[in-house]
Short mmCIF file of C-alpha atoms in Angstrom, two decimals:
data_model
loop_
_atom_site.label_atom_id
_atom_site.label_comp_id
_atom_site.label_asym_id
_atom_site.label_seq_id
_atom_site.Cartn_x
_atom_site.Cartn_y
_atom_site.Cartn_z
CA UNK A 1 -7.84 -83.06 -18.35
CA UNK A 2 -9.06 -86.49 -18.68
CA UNK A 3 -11.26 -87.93 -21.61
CA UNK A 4 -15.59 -87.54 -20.17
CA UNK A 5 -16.58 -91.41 -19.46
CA UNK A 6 -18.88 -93.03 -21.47
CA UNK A 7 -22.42 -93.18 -19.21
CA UNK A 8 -24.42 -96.18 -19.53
CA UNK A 9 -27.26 -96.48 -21.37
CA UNK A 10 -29.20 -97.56 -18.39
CA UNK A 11 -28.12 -94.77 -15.89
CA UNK A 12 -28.97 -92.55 -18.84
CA UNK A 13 -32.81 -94.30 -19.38
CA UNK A 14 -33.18 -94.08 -15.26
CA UNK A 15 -32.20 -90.22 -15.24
CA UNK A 16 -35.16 -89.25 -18.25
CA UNK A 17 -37.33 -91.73 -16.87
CA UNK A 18 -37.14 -90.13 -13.36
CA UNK A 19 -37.12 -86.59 -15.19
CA UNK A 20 -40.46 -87.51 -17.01
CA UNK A 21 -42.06 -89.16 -14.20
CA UNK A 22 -41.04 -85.89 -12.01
CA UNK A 23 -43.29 -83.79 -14.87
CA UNK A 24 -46.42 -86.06 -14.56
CA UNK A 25 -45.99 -85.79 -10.96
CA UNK A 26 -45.59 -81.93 -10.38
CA UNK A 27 -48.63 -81.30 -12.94
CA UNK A 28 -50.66 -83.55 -11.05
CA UNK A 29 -50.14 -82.05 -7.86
CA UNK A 30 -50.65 -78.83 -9.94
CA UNK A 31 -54.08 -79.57 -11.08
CA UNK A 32 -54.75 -81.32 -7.86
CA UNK A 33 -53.90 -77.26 -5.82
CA UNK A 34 -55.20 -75.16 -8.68
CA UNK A 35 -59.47 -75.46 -7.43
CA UNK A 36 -58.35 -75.62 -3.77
CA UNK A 37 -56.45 -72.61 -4.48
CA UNK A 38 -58.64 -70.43 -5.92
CA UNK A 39 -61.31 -71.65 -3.86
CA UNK A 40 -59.23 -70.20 -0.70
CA UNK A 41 -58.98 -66.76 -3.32
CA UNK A 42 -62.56 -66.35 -3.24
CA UNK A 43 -63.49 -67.21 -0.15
CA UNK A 44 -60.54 -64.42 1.57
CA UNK A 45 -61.86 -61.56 -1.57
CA UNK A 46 -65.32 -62.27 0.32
CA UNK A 47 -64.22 -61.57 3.92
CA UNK A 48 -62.21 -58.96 3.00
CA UNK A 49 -65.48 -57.64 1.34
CA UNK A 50 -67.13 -57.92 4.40
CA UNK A 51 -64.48 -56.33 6.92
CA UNK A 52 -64.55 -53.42 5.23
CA UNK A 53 -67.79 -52.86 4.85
CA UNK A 54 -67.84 -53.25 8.52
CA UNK A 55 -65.03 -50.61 8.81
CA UNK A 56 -67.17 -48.65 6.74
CA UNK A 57 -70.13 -48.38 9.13
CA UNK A 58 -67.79 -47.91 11.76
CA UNK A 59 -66.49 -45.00 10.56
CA UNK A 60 -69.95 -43.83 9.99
CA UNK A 61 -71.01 -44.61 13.30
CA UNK A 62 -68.08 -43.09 14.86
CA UNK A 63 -68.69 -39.70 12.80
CA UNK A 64 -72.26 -39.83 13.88
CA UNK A 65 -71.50 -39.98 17.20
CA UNK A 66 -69.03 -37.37 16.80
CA UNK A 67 -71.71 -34.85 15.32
CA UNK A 68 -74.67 -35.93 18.24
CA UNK A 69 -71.70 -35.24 21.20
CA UNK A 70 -70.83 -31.84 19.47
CA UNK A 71 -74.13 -30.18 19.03
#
């Protein structure tokens, strides 16, 4: 097996610069999705909320109707 190679110093200053630069990136774009995330959170928790309430009366109405055709 042969010796490793020396790697220069400025391959080896390009690779952590492009590693650092790659971290400040992704936690930009991180804070940049977090609100618009959340946002989307809310807004589905709300509709979903609301569907089932409408499932709720539904039902209600359904078993209402149910009673009035059986009597």
């Amino acid at each position: 097996m042969a010796p490793p190679v020396a790697v220069s110093p400025l391959i080896k200053t390009a690779r952590y610069s492009a590693l650092i630069v790659g971290i400040i990136y992704g936690k930009k774009r991180y804070d940049h999705l977090k609100p618009i995330a959340a946002e989307e959170k809310r807004i589905e928790e709300e509709e979903k909320k609301a569907r089932l309430e409408q499932e709720r009366i539904a039902k209600e109405l359904a078993a209402a109707n149910e009673d009035t055709i059986l009597k």
